[in-house]
PDB file of N, CA and C in Angstrom:
ATOM      1  N   MET A   1       0.847  -1.186   0.000  1.00 59.00           N
ATOM      2  CA  MET A   1       0.000   0.000   0.000  1.00 59.00           C
ATOM      3  C   MET A   1       0.889   1.245   0.000  1.00 59.00           C
ATOM      4  N   ASP A   2       0.538   2.197  -0.818  1.00 83.00           N
ATOM      5  CA  ASP A   2       1.276   3.449  -0.876  1.00 83.00           C
ATOM      6  C   ASP A   2       0.827   4.395   0.221  1.00 83.00           C
ATOM      7  N   ILE A   3       1.708   5.291   0.593  1.00 86.00           N
ATOM      8  CA  ILE A   3       1.358   6.317   1.572  1.00 86.00           C
ATOM      9  C   ILE A   3       0.578   7.405   0.855  1.00 86.00           C
ATOM     10  N   ASN A   4      -0.555   7.764   1.406  1.00 88.00           N
ATOM     11  CA  ASN A   4      -1.439   8.763   0.805  1.00 88.00           C
ATOM     12  C   ASN A   4      -1.070  10.148   1.363  1.00 88.00           C
ATOM     13  N   TYR A   5      -0.096  10.790   0.727  1.00 93.00           N
ATOM     14  CA  TYR A   5       0.381  12.092   1.197  1.00 93.00           C
ATOM     15  C   TYR A   5      -0.683  13.179   1.062  1.00 93.00           C
ATOM     16  N   ILE A   6      -1.566  13.040   0.091  1.00 93.00           N
ATOM     17  CA  ILE A   6      -2.658  14.016  -0.066  1.00 93.00           C
ATOM     18  C   ILE A   6      -3.578  13.956   1.143  1.00 93.00           C
ATOM     19  N   ALA A   7      -3.975  12.739   1.547  1.00 90.00           N
ATOM     20  CA  ALA A   7      -4.857  12.579   2.710  1.00 90.00           C
ATOM     21  C   ALA A   7      -4.159  13.043   3.992  1.00 90.00           C
ATOM     22  N   ILE A   8      -2.880  12.749   4.125  1.00 93.00           N
ATOM     23  CA  ILE A   8      -2.121  13.178   5.306  1.00 93.00           C
ATOM     24  C   ILE A   8      -2.086  14.699   5.374  1.00 93.00           C
ATOM     25  N   GLY A   9      -1.809  15.335   4.264  1.00 95.00           N
ATOM     26  CA  GLY A   9      -1.763  16.798   4.229  1.00 95.00           C
ATOM     27  C   GLY A   9      -3.108  17.412   4.570  1.00 95.00           C
ATOM     28  N   LYS A  10      -4.161  16.843   4.013  1.00 94.00           N
ATOM     29  CA  LYS A  10      -5.514  17.354   4.303  1.00 94.00           C
ATOM     30  C   LYS A  10      -5.856  17.180   5.775  1.00 94.00           C
ATOM     31  N   ARG A  11      -5.474  16.050   6.349  1.00 93.00           N
ATOM     32  CA  ARG A  11      -5.773  15.792   7.763  1.00 93.00           C
ATOM     33  C   ARG A  11      -5.000  16.750   8.663  1.00 93.00           C
ATOM     34  N   ILE A  12      -3.739  16.990   8.350  1.00 96.00           N
ATOM     35  CA  ILE A  12      -2.937  17.943   9.128  1.00 96.00           C
ATOM     36  C   ILE A  12      -3.572  19.323   9.053  1.00 96.00           C
ATOM     37  N   ARG A  13      -3.970  19.726   7.859  1.00 96.00           N
ATOM     38  CA  ARG A  13      -4.621  21.026   7.690  1.00 96.00           C
ATOM     39  C   ARG A  13      -5.907  21.095   8.508  1.00 96.00           C
ATOM     40  N   GLN A  14      -6.724  20.045   8.434  1.00 94.00           N
ATOM     41  CA  GLN A  14      -7.982  20.000   9.176  1.00 94.00           C
ATOM     42  C   GLN A  14      -7.731  20.125  10.680  1.00 94.00           C
ATOM     43  N   LEU A  15      -6.781  19.374  11.199  1.00 95.00           N
ATOM     44  CA  LEU A  15      -6.473  19.415  12.635  1.00 95.00           C
ATOM     45  C   LEU A  15      -5.936  20.787  13.042  1.00 95.00           C
ATOM     46  N   ARG A  16      -5.115  21.369  12.178  1.00 96.00           N
ATOM     47  CA  ARG A  16      -4.563  22.702  12.458  1.00 96.00           C
ATOM     48  C   ARG A  16      -5.682  23.731  12.524  1.00 96.00           C
ATOM     49  N   ILE A  17      -6.577  23.699  11.563  1.00 96.00           N
ATOM     50  CA  ILE A  17      -7.684  24.662  11.501  1.00 96.00           C
ATOM     51  C   ILE A  17      -8.632  24.467  12.680  1.00 96.00           C
ATOM     52  N   GLU A  18      -8.893  23.205  13.063  1.00 94.00           N
ATOM     53  CA  GLU A  18      -9.745  22.938  14.225  1.00 94.00           C
ATOM     54  C   GLU A  18      -9.203  23.617  15.484  1.00 94.00           C
ATOM     55  N   ARG A  19      -7.899  23.764  15.553  1.00 97.00           N
ATOM     56  CA  ARG A  19      -7.269  24.395  16.710  1.00 97.00           C
ATOM     57  C   ARG A  19      -7.176  25.911  16.563  1.00 97.00           C
ATOM     58  N   GLY A  20      -7.552  26.400  15.391  1.00 97.00           N
ATOM     59  CA  GLY A  20      -7.477  27.835  15.139  1.00 97.00           C
ATOM     60  C   GLY A  20      -6.056  28.321  14.914  1.00 97.00           C
ATOM     61  N   TRP A  21      -5.191  27.433  14.465  1.00 97.00           N
ATOM     62  CA  TRP A  21      -3.782  27.757  14.268  1.00 97.00           C
ATOM     63  C   TRP A  21      -3.506  28.121  12.813  1.00 97.00           C
ATOM     64  N   SER A  22      -2.611  29.042  12.635  1.00 97.00           N
ATOM     65  CA  SER A  22      -2.080  29.330  11.308  1.00 97.00           C
ATOM     66  C   SER A  22      -0.982  28.311  11.013  1.00 97.00           C
ATOM     67  N   GLN A  23      -0.529  28.293   9.773  1.00 96.00           N
ATOM     68  CA  GLN A  23       0.601  27.425   9.437  1.00 96.00           C
ATOM     69  C   GLN A  23       1.835  27.834  10.227  1.00 96.00           C
ATOM     70  N   ALA A  24       1.985  29.121  10.479  1.00 97.00           N
ATOM     71  CA  ALA A  24       3.141  29.613  11.242  1.00 97.00           C
ATOM     72  C   ALA A  24       3.125  29.094  12.673  1.00 97.00           C
ATOM     73  N   ILE A  25       1.945  29.044  13.276  1.00 97.00           N
ATOM     74  CA  ILE A  25       1.842  28.544  14.652  1.00 97.00           C
ATOM     75  C   ILE A  25       2.188  27.054  14.695  1.00 97.00           C
ATOM     76  N   LEU A  26       1.629  26.266  13.754  1.00 98.00           N
ATOM     77  CA  LEU A  26       1.966  24.845  13.712  1.00 98.00           C
ATOM     78  C   LEU A  26       3.461  24.665  13.470  1.00 98.00           C
ATOM     79  N   ALA A  27       4.025  25.468  12.598  1.00 97.00           N
ATOM     80  CA  ALA A  27       5.456  25.382  12.328  1.00 97.00           C
ATOM     81  C   ALA A  27       6.267  25.644  13.597  1.00 97.00           C
ATOM     82  N   GLU A  28       5.888  26.659  14.327  1.00 97.00           N
ATOM     83  CA  GLU A  28       6.599  27.002  15.564  1.00 97.00           C
ATOM     84  C   GLU A  28       6.484  25.879  16.591  1.00 97.00           C
ATOM     85  N   LYS A  29       5.285  25.351  16.761  1.00 97.00           N
ATOM     86  CA  LYS A  29       5.050  24.306  17.763  1.00 97.00           C
ATOM     87  C   LYS A  29       5.717  22.982  17.389  1.00 97.00           C
ATOM     88  N   SER A  30       5.879  22.731  16.094  1.00 97.00           N
ATOM     89  CA  SER A  30       6.440  21.460  15.639  1.00 97.00           C
ATOM     90  C   SER A  30       7.914  21.542  15.270  1.00 97.00           C
ATOM     91  N   GLY A  31       8.440  22.742  15.163  1.00 97.00           N
ATOM     92  CA  GLY A  31       9.836  22.893  14.765  1.00 97.00           C
ATOM     93  C   GLY A  31      10.061  22.657  13.284  1.00 97.00           C
ATOM     94  N   VAL A  32       9.004  22.801  12.502  1.00 95.00           N
ATOM     95  CA  VAL A  32       9.074  22.615  11.052  1.00 95.00           C
ATOM     96  C   VAL A  32       8.975  23.987  10.397  1.00 95.00           C
ATOM     97  N   GLU A  33       9.710  24.187   9.329  1.00 94.00           N
ATOM     98  CA  GLU A  33       9.660  25.466   8.625  1.00 94.00           C
ATOM     99  C   GLU A  33       8.241  25.762   8.129  1.00 94.00           C
ATOM    100  N   PRO A  34       7.781  27.014   8.247  1.00 92.00           N
ATOM    101  CA  PRO A  34       6.430  27.355   7.796  1.00 92.00           C
ATOM    102  C   PRO A  34       6.172  26.991   6.330  1.00 92.00           C
ATOM    103  N   SER A  35       7.156  27.198   5.480  1.00 93.00           N
ATOM    104  CA  SER A  35       6.956  26.859   4.066  1.00 93.00           C
ATOM    105  C   SER A  35       6.802  25.352   3.891  1.00 93.00           C
ATOM    106  N   ASN A  36       7.441  24.584   4.763  1.00 96.00           N
ATOM    107  CA  ASN A  36       7.326  23.130   4.687  1.00 96.00           C
ATOM    108  C   ASN A  36       5.932  22.673   5.114  1.00 96.00           C
ATOM    109  N   ILE A  37       5.333  23.364   6.095  1.00 96.00           N
ATOM    110  CA  ILE A  37       3.960  23.040   6.497  1.00 96.00           C
ATOM    111  C   ILE A  37       3.034  23.218   5.298  1.00 96.00           C
ATOM    112  N   SER A  38       3.200  24.307   4.577  1.00 96.00           N
ATOM    113  CA  SER A  38       2.387  24.555   3.389  1.00 96.00           C
ATOM    114  C   SER A  38       2.582  23.446   2.361  1.00 96.00           C
ATOM    115  N   HIS A  39       3.813  23.054   2.124  1.00 96.00           N
ATOM    116  CA  HIS A  39       4.106  21.987   1.155  1.00 96.00           C
ATOM    117  C   HIS A  39       3.496  20.661   1.593  1.00 96.00           C
ATOM    118  N   ILE A  40       3.567  20.372   2.895  1.00 96.00           N
ATOM    119  CA  ILE A  40       3.008  19.121   3.419  1.00 96.00           C
ATOM    120  C   ILE A  40       1.492  19.112   3.247  1.00 96.00           C
ATOM    121  N   GLU A  41       0.842  20.208   3.596  1.00 96.00           N
ATOM    122  CA  GLU A  41      -0.618  20.275   3.494  1.00 96.00           C
ATOM    123  C   GLU A  41      -1.096  20.151   2.055  1.00 96.00           C
ATOM    124  N   ARG A  42      -0.300  20.584   1.119  1.00 96.00           N
ATOM    125  CA  ARG A  42      -0.675  20.489  -0.298  1.00 96.00           C
ATOM    126  C   ARG A  42      -0.135  19.227  -0.954  1.00 96.00           C
ATOM    127  N   ALA A  43       0.562  18.395  -0.177  1.00 94.00           N
ATOM    128  CA  ALA A  43       1.197  17.168  -0.672  1.00 94.00           C
ATOM    129  C   ALA A  43       2.206  17.465  -1.776  1.00 94.00           C
ATOM    130  N   ALA A  44       2.831  18.631  -1.679  1.00 95.00           N
ATOM    131  CA  ALA A  44       3.851  19.008  -2.654  1.00 95.00           C
ATOM    132  C   ALA A  44       5.213  18.436  -2.267  1.00 95.00           C
ATOM    133  N   THR A  45       5.284  17.867  -1.071  1.00 92.00           N
ATOM    134  CA  THR A  45       6.512  17.236  -0.603  1.00 92.00           C
ATOM    135  C   THR A  45       6.146  16.030   0.243  1.00 92.00           C
ATOM    136  N   LYS A  46       7.029  15.066   0.277  1.00 91.00           N
ATOM    137  CA  LYS A  46       6.838  13.904   1.142  1.00 91.00           C
ATOM    138  C   LYS A  46       7.491  14.227   2.482  1.00 91.00           C
ATOM    139  N   LEU A  47       6.738  14.012   3.557  1.00 90.00           N
ATOM    140  CA  LEU A  47       7.312  14.320   4.855  1.00 90.00           C
ATOM    141  C   LEU A  47       7.983  13.089   5.445  1.00 90.00           C
ATOM    142  N   SER A  48       9.030  13.351   6.205  1.00 92.00           N
ATOM    143  CA  SER A  48       9.782  12.277   6.846  1.00 92.00           C
ATOM    144  C   SER A  48       9.069  11.839   8.118  1.00 92.00           C
ATOM    145  N   LEU A  49       9.451  10.690   8.628  1.00 91.00           N
ATOM    146  CA  LEU A  49       8.869  10.206   9.876  1.00 91.00           C
ATOM    147  C   LEU A  49       9.146  11.166  11.032  1.00 91.00           C
ATOM    148  N   PRO A  50      10.379  11.693  11.198  1.00 95.00           N
ATOM    149  CA  PRO A  50      10.596  12.663  12.280  1.00 95.00           C
ATOM    150  C   PRO A  50       9.705  13.906  12.157  1.00 95.00           C
ATOM    151  N   THR A  51       9.497  14.382  10.945  1.00 96.00           N
ATOM    152  CA  THR A  51       8.624  15.540  10.733  1.00 96.00           C
ATOM    153  C   THR A  51       7.186  15.194  11.092  1.00 96.00           C
ATOM    154  N   LEU A  52       6.732  14.012  10.675  1.00 95.00           N
ATOM    155  CA  LEU A  52       5.376  13.572  10.994  1.00 95.00           C
ATOM    156  C   LEU A  52       5.194  13.443  12.507  1.00 95.00           C
ATOM    157  N   VAL A  53       6.185  12.911  13.189  1.00 95.00           N
ATOM    158  CA  VAL A  53       6.119  12.782  14.650  1.00 95.00           C
ATOM    159  C   VAL A  53       6.064  14.155  15.298  1.00 95.00           C
ATOM    160  N   ASN A  54       6.888  15.091  14.840  1.00 97.00           N
ATOM    161  CA  ASN A  54       6.889  16.449  15.400  1.00 97.00           C
ATOM    162  C   ASN A  54       5.534  17.133  15.215  1.00 97.00           C
ATOM    163  N   ILE A  55       4.966  16.998  14.033  1.00 97.00           N
ATOM    164  CA  ILE A  55       3.655  17.601  13.764  1.00 97.00           C
ATOM    165  C   ILE A  55       2.580  16.921  14.606  1.00 97.00           C
ATOM    166  N   SER A  56       2.625  15.596  14.692  1.00 96.00           N
ATOM    167  CA  SER A  56       1.670  14.851  15.496  1.00 96.00           C
ATOM    168  C   SER A  56       1.738  15.280  16.964  1.00 96.00           C
ATOM    169  N   ASN A  57       2.937  15.416  17.492  1.00 97.00           N
ATOM    170  CA  ASN A  57       3.114  15.856  18.880  1.00 97.00           C
ATOM    171  C   ASN A  57       2.599  17.279  19.080  1.00 97.00           C
ATOM    172  N   ALA A  58       2.869  18.145  18.129  1.00 97.00           N
ATOM    173  CA  ALA A  58       2.400  19.534  18.236  1.00 97.00           C
ATOM    174  C   ALA A  58       0.876  19.587  18.244  1.00 97.00           C
ATOM    175  N   LEU A  59       0.242  18.771  17.416  1.00 97.00           N
ATOM    176  CA  LEU A  59      -1.216  18.735  17.333  1.00 97.00           C
ATOM    177  C   LEU A  59      -1.838  17.896  18.450  1.00 97.00           C
ATOM    178  N   GLU A  60      -0.987  17.194  19.197  1.00 95.00           N
ATOM    179  CA  GLU A  60      -1.418  16.313  20.290  1.00 95.00           C
ATOM    180  C   GLU A  60      -2.381  15.234  19.816  1.00 95.00           C
ATOM    181  N   VAL A  61      -1.983  14.584  18.714  1.00 92.00           N
ATOM    182  CA  VAL A  61      -2.730  13.455  18.172  1.00 92.00           C
ATOM    183  C   VAL A  61      -1.748  12.317  17.913  1.00 92.00           C
ATOM    184  N   THR A  62      -2.290  11.124  17.709  1.00 87.00           N
ATOM    185  CA  THR A  62      -1.433   9.991  17.390  1.00 87.00           C
ATOM    186  C   THR A  62      -1.104   9.989  15.901  1.00 87.00           C
ATOM    187  N   LEU A  63      -0.045   9.267  15.560  1.00 87.00           N
ATOM    188  CA  LEU A  63       0.333   9.164  14.149  1.00 87.00           C
ATOM    189  C   LEU A  63      -0.784   8.548  13.320  1.00 87.00           C
ATOM    190  N   ASP A  64      -1.445   7.549  13.878  1.00 83.00           N
ATOM    191  CA  ASP A  64      -2.500   6.907  13.087  1.00 83.00           C
ATOM    192  C   ASP A  64      -3.700   7.813  12.872  1.00 83.00           C
ATOM    193  N   GLU A  65      -3.896   8.816  13.736  1.00 83.00           N
ATOM    194  CA  GLU A  65      -4.978   9.774  13.503  1.00 83.00           C
ATOM    195  C   GLU A  65      -4.683  10.648  12.293  1.00 83.00           C
ATOM    196  N   ILE A  66      -3.424  10.820  11.977  1.00 87.00           N
ATOM    197  CA  ILE A  66      -3.035  11.612  10.809  1.00 87.00           C
ATOM    198  C   ILE A  66      -2.948  10.742   9.556  1.00 87.00           C
ATOM    199  N   ALA A  67      -2.400   9.556   9.711  1.00 85.00           N
ATOM    200  CA  ALA A  67      -2.088   8.724   8.537  1.00 85.00           C
ATOM    201  C   ALA A  67      -3.043   7.553   8.355  1.00 85.00           C
ATOM    202  N   TYR A  68      -4.214   7.571   9.013  1.00 78.00           N
ATOM    203  CA  TYR A  68      -5.081   6.396   9.009  1.00 78.00           C
ATOM    204  C   TYR A  68      -5.502   5.938   7.620  1.00 78.00           C
ATOM    205  N   GLU A  69      -5.614   6.833   6.665  1.00 78.00           N
ATOM    206  CA  GLU A  69      -6.039   6.418   5.321  1.00 78.00           C
ATOM    207  C   GLU A  69      -4.966   5.600   4.609  1.00 78.00           C
ATOM    208  N   SER A  70      -3.721   5.683   5.093  1.00 70.00           N
ATOM    209  CA  SER A  70      -2.637   4.912   4.503  1.00 70.00           C
ATOM    210  C   SER A  70      -2.407   3.587   5.228  1.00 70.00           C
ATOM    211  N   LEU A  71      -3.160   3.352   6.293  1.00 67.00           N
ATOM    212  CA  LEU A  71      -2.975   2.154   7.105  1.00 67.00           C
ATOM    213  C   LEU A  71      -3.976   1.067   6.722  1.00 67.00           C
ATOM    214  N   ILE A  72      -3.528  -0.160   6.755  1.00 64.00           N
ATOM    215  CA  ILE A  72      -4.403  -1.286   6.472  1.00 64.00           C
ATOM    216  C   ILE A  72      -5.353  -1.506   7.643  1.00 64.00           C
ATOM    217  N   LYS A  73      -4.839  -1.454   8.858  1.00 66.00           N
ATOM    218  CA  LYS A  73      -5.662  -1.646  10.055  1.00 66.00           C
ATOM    219  C   LYS A  73      -6.032  -0.274  10.595  1.00 66.00           C
ATOM    220  N   ASN A  74      -7.130   0.276  10.112  1.00 67.00           N
ATOM    221  CA  ASN A  74      -7.512   1.623  10.514  1.00 67.00           C
ATOM    222  C   ASN A  74      -8.940   1.722  11.030  1.00 67.00           C
ATOM    223  N   GLU A  75      -9.584   0.573  11.240  1.00 69.00           N
ATOM    224  CA  GLU A  75     -10.987   0.589  11.647  1.00 69.00           C
ATOM    225  C   GLU A  75     -11.211   1.367  12.934  1.00 69.00           C
ATOM    226  N   HIS A  76     -10.275   1.247  13.889  1.00 71.00           N
ATOM    227  CA  HIS A  76     -10.458   1.920  15.175  1.00 71.00           C
ATOM    228  C   HIS A  76     -10.487   3.438  15.021  1.00 71.00           C
ATOM    229  N   ILE A  77      -9.698   3.972  14.121  1.00 72.00           N
ATOM    230  CA  ILE A  77      -9.693   5.417  13.890  1.00 72.00           C
ATOM    231  C   ILE A  77     -10.984   5.826  13.187  1.00 72.00           C
ATOM    232  N   THR A  78     -11.377   5.058  12.183  1.00 72.00           N
ATOM    233  CA  THR A  78     -12.617   5.350  11.473  1.00 72.00           C
ATOM    234  C   THR A  78     -13.797   5.330  12.436  1.00 72.00           C
ATOM    235  N   ASN A  79     -13.849   4.335  13.299  1.00 76.00           N
ATOM    236  CA  ASN A  79     -14.925   4.247  14.279  1.00 76.00           C
ATOM    237  C   ASN A  79     -14.903   5.432  15.240  1.00 76.00           C
ATOM    238  N   ASP A  80     -13.717   5.845  15.665  1.00 78.00           N
ATOM    239  CA  ASP A  80     -13.606   7.010  16.552  1.00 78.00           C
ATOM    240  C   ASP A  80     -14.135   8.273  15.868  1.00 78.00           C
ATOM    241  N   ILE A  81     -13.811   8.437  14.598  1.00 79.00           N
ATOM    242  CA  ILE A  81     -14.272   9.609  13.849  1.00 79.00           C
ATOM    243  C   ILE A  81     -15.797   9.592  13.732  1.00 79.00           C
ATOM    244  N   ILE A  82     -16.344   8.426  13.398  1.00 84.00           N
ATOM    245  CA  ILE A  82     -17.804   8.310  13.279  1.00 84.00           C
ATOM    246  C   ILE A  82     -18.472   8.592  14.620  1.00 84.00           C
ATOM    247  N   ASN A  83     -17.946   8.010  15.689  1.00 85.00           N
ATOM    248  CA  ASN A  83     -18.519   8.242  17.019  1.00 85.00           C
ATOM    249  C   ASN A  83     -18.468   9.715  17.411  1.00 85.00           C
ATOM    250  N   GLU A  84     -17.373  10.372  17.077  1.00 85.00           N
ATOM    251  CA  GLU A  84     -17.256  11.803  17.388  1.00 85.00           C
ATOM    252  C   GLU A  84     -18.278  12.617  16.598  1.00 85.00           C
ATOM    253  N   LEU A  85     -18.457  12.280  15.329  1.00 87.00           N
ATOM    254  CA  LEU A  85     -19.425  12.988  14.501  1.00 87.00           C
ATOM    255  C   LEU A  85     -20.855  12.804  15.002  1.00 87.00           C
ATOM    256  N   LEU A  86     -21.151  11.636  15.532  1.00 91.00           N
ATOM    257  CA  LEU A  86     -22.507  11.333  15.984  1.00 91.00           C
ATOM    258  C   LEU A  86     -22.772  11.731  17.432  1.00 91.00           C
ATOM    259  N   SER A  87     -21.742  12.070  18.168  1.00 92.00           N
ATOM    260  CA  SER A  87     -21.863  12.269  19.609  1.00 92.00           C
ATOM    261  C   SER A  87     -22.866  13.343  20.018  1.00 92.00           C
ATOM    262  N   ASP A  88     -23.057  14.351  19.190  1.00 94.00           N
ATOM    263  CA  ASP A  88     -23.985  15.422  19.577  1.00 94.00           C
ATOM    264  C   ASP A  88     -25.282  15.398  18.750  1.00 94.00           C
ATOM    265  N   CYS A  89     -25.526  14.283  18.066  1.00 92.00           N
ATOM    266  CA  CYS A  89     -26.731  14.172  17.233  1.00 92.00           C
ATOM    267  C   CYS A  89     -27.931  13.700  18.052  1.00 92.00           C
ATOM    268  N   THR A  90     -29.084  14.153  17.631  1.00 93.00           N
ATOM    269  CA  THR A  90     -30.332  13.657  18.219  1.00 93.00           C
ATOM    270  C   THR A  90     -30.646  12.293  17.607  1.00 93.00           C
ATOM    271  N   SER A  91     -31.593  11.586  18.203  1.00 92.00           N
ATOM    272  CA  SER A  91     -32.012  10.291  17.659  1.00 92.00           C
ATOM    273  C   SER A  91     -32.512  10.446  16.222  1.00 92.00           C
ATOM    274  N   LYS A  92     -33.274  11.490  15.988  1.00 95.00           N
ATOM    275  CA  LYS A  92     -33.806  11.736  14.647  1.00 95.00           C
ATOM    276  C   LYS A  92     -32.659  11.938  13.645  1.00 95.00           C
ATOM    277  N   GLU A  93     -31.648  12.696  14.035  1.00 94.00           N
ATOM    278  CA  GLU A  93     -30.498  12.926  13.149  1.00 94.00           C
ATOM    279  C   GLU A  93     -29.736  11.631  12.899  1.00 94.00           C
ATOM    280  N   ILE A  94     -29.563  10.817  13.934  1.00 92.00           N
ATOM    281  CA  ILE A  94     -28.843   9.548  13.776  1.00 92.00           C
ATOM    282  C   ILE A  94     -29.578   8.634  12.809  1.00 92.00           C
ATOM    283  N   PHE A  95     -30.891   8.527  12.942  1.00 93.00           N
ATOM    284  CA  PHE A  95     -31.656   7.678  12.016  1.00 93.00           C
ATOM    285  C   PHE A  95     -31.566   8.198  10.582  1.00 93.00           C
ATOM    286  N   ALA A  96     -31.576   9.505  10.407  1.00 94.00           N
ATOM    287  CA  ALA A  96     -31.436  10.086   9.072  1.00 94.00           C
ATOM    288  C   ALA A  96     -30.050   9.771   8.498  1.00 94.00           C
ATOM    289  N   ILE A  97     -29.034   9.875   9.322  1.00 92.00           N
ATOM    290  CA  ILE A  97     -27.666   9.577   8.875  1.00 92.00           C
ATOM    291  C   ILE A  97     -27.537   8.103   8.516  1.00 92.00           C
ATOM    292  N   ILE A  98     -28.150   7.233   9.285  1.00 91.00           N
ATOM    293  CA  ILE A  98     -28.132   5.798   8.972  1.00 91.00           C
ATOM    294  C   ILE A  98     -28.743   5.536   7.605  1.00 91.00           C
ATOM    295  N   GLU A  99     -29.870   6.178   7.313  1.00 93.00           N
ATOM    296  CA  GLU A  99     -30.507   6.001   6.005  1.00 93.00           C
ATOM    297  C   GLU A  99     -29.609   6.523   4.881  1.00 93.00           C
ATOM    298  N   ILE A 100     -28.950   7.640   5.124  1.00 94.00           N
ATOM    299  CA  ILE A 100     -28.013   8.188   4.126  1.00 94.00           C
ATOM    300  C   ILE A 100     -26.871   7.212   3.894  1.00 94.00           C
ATOM    301  N   LEU A 101     -26.344   6.632   4.971  1.00 91.00           N
ATOM    302  CA  LEU A 101     -25.255   5.660   4.852  1.00 91.00           C
ATOM    303  C   LEU A 101     -25.688   4.418   4.079  1.00 91.00           C
ATOM    304  N   LYS A 102     -26.875   3.917   4.369  1.00 92.00           N
ATOM    305  CA  LYS A 102     -27.387   2.745   3.653  1.00 92.00           C
ATOM    306  C   LYS A 102     -27.495   3.030   2.160  1.00 92.00           C
ATOM    307  N   THR A 103     -28.052   4.177   1.825  1.00 93.00           N
ATOM    308  CA  THR A 103     -28.215   4.555   0.422  1.00 93.00           C
ATOM    309  C   THR A 103     -26.857   4.728  -0.253  1.00 93.00           C
ATOM    310  N   THR A 104     -25.952   5.410   0.426  1.00 93.00           N
ATOM    311  CA  THR A 104     -24.613   5.633  -0.130  1.00 93.00           C
ATOM    312  C   THR A 104     -23.887   4.318  -0.347  1.00 93.00           C
ATOM    313  N   LYS A 105     -23.958   3.425   0.616  1.00 90.00           N
ATOM    314  CA  LYS A 105     -23.321   2.112   0.500  1.00 90.00           C
ATOM    315  C   LYS A 105     -23.882   1.352  -0.695  1.00 90.00           C
ATOM    316  N   SER A 106     -25.183   1.381  -0.859  1.00 91.00           N
ATOM    317  CA  SER A 106     -25.824   0.703  -1.976  1.00 91.00           C
ATOM    318  C   SER A 106     -25.346   1.280  -3.310  1.00 91.00           C
ATOM    319  N   ILE A 107     -25.291   2.589  -3.386  1.00 91.00           N
ATOM    320  CA  ILE A 107     -24.838   3.246  -4.625  1.00 91.00           C
ATOM    321  C   ILE A 107     -23.402   2.886  -4.920  1.00 91.00           C
ATOM    322  N   LEU A 108     -22.540   2.926  -3.902  1.00 90.00           N
ATOM    323  CA  LEU A 108     -21.120   2.594  -4.100  1.00 90.00           C
ATOM    324  C   LEU A 108     -20.950   1.161  -4.553  1.00 90.00           C
ATOM    325  N   ARG A 109     -21.675   0.262  -3.966  1.00 90.00           N
ATOM    326  CA  ARG A 109     -21.550  -1.156  -4.342  1.00 90.00           C
ATOM    327  C   ARG A 109     -22.107  -1.404  -5.730  1.00 90.00           C
ATOM    328  N   ASN A 110     -23.153  -0.708  -6.121  1.00 86.00           N
ATOM    329  CA  ASN A 110     -23.671  -0.856  -7.477  1.00 86.00           C
ATOM    330  C   ASN A 110     -22.729  -0.274  -8.495  1.00 86.00           C
ATOM    331  N   ASP A 111     -22.046   0.840  -8.169  1.00 68.00           N
ATOM    332  CA  ASP A 111     -21.063   1.425  -9.080  1.00 68.00           C
ATOM    333  C   ASP A 111     -19.860   0.530  -9.241  1.00 68.00           C
ATOM    334  N   ASP A 112     -19.493  -0.201  -8.172  1.00 60.00           N
ATOM    335  CA  ASP A 112     -18.357  -1.118  -8.253  1.00 60.00           C
ATOM    336  C   ASP A 112     -18.620  -2.277  -9.196  1.00 60.00           C
ATOM    337  N   ASP A 113     -19.900  -2.629  -9.341  1.00 59.00           N
ATOM    338  CA  ASP A 113     -20.271  -3.750 -10.203  1.00 59.00           C
ATOM    339  C   ASP A 113     -20.197  -3.404 -11.673  1.00 59.00           C
ATOM    340  N   LYS A 114     -20.182  -2.131 -11.998  1.00 55.00           N
ATOM    341  CA  LYS A 114     -20.223  -1.701 -13.397  1.00 55.00           C
ATOM    342  C   LYS A 114     -18.870  -1.732 -14.036  1.00 55.00           C
TER     343      LYS A 114
END
């Protein structure tokens, strides 16, 4: 399996924005050059393991929370994300989301057959 640098960059950007941080703030907290943060978020460069660890530590997340799309065993992260998304939903919203998921799954599986 290849490493999905696009997904990693998007996830880093998402986590940074959730914290209200600029690229400069993440760079300062992680010890990575600000221009390199921009390159990583756009997947214009491949980041090294030490850089990924520094960014992960700065964001206070695990490596698998950043790179889960590149991992074969990632169900636990996916489940955590789903649980977090549903945590503040009403019963009515959860049932609506379940129906959307069922429909989406059906569409995806039918498209795979074509």
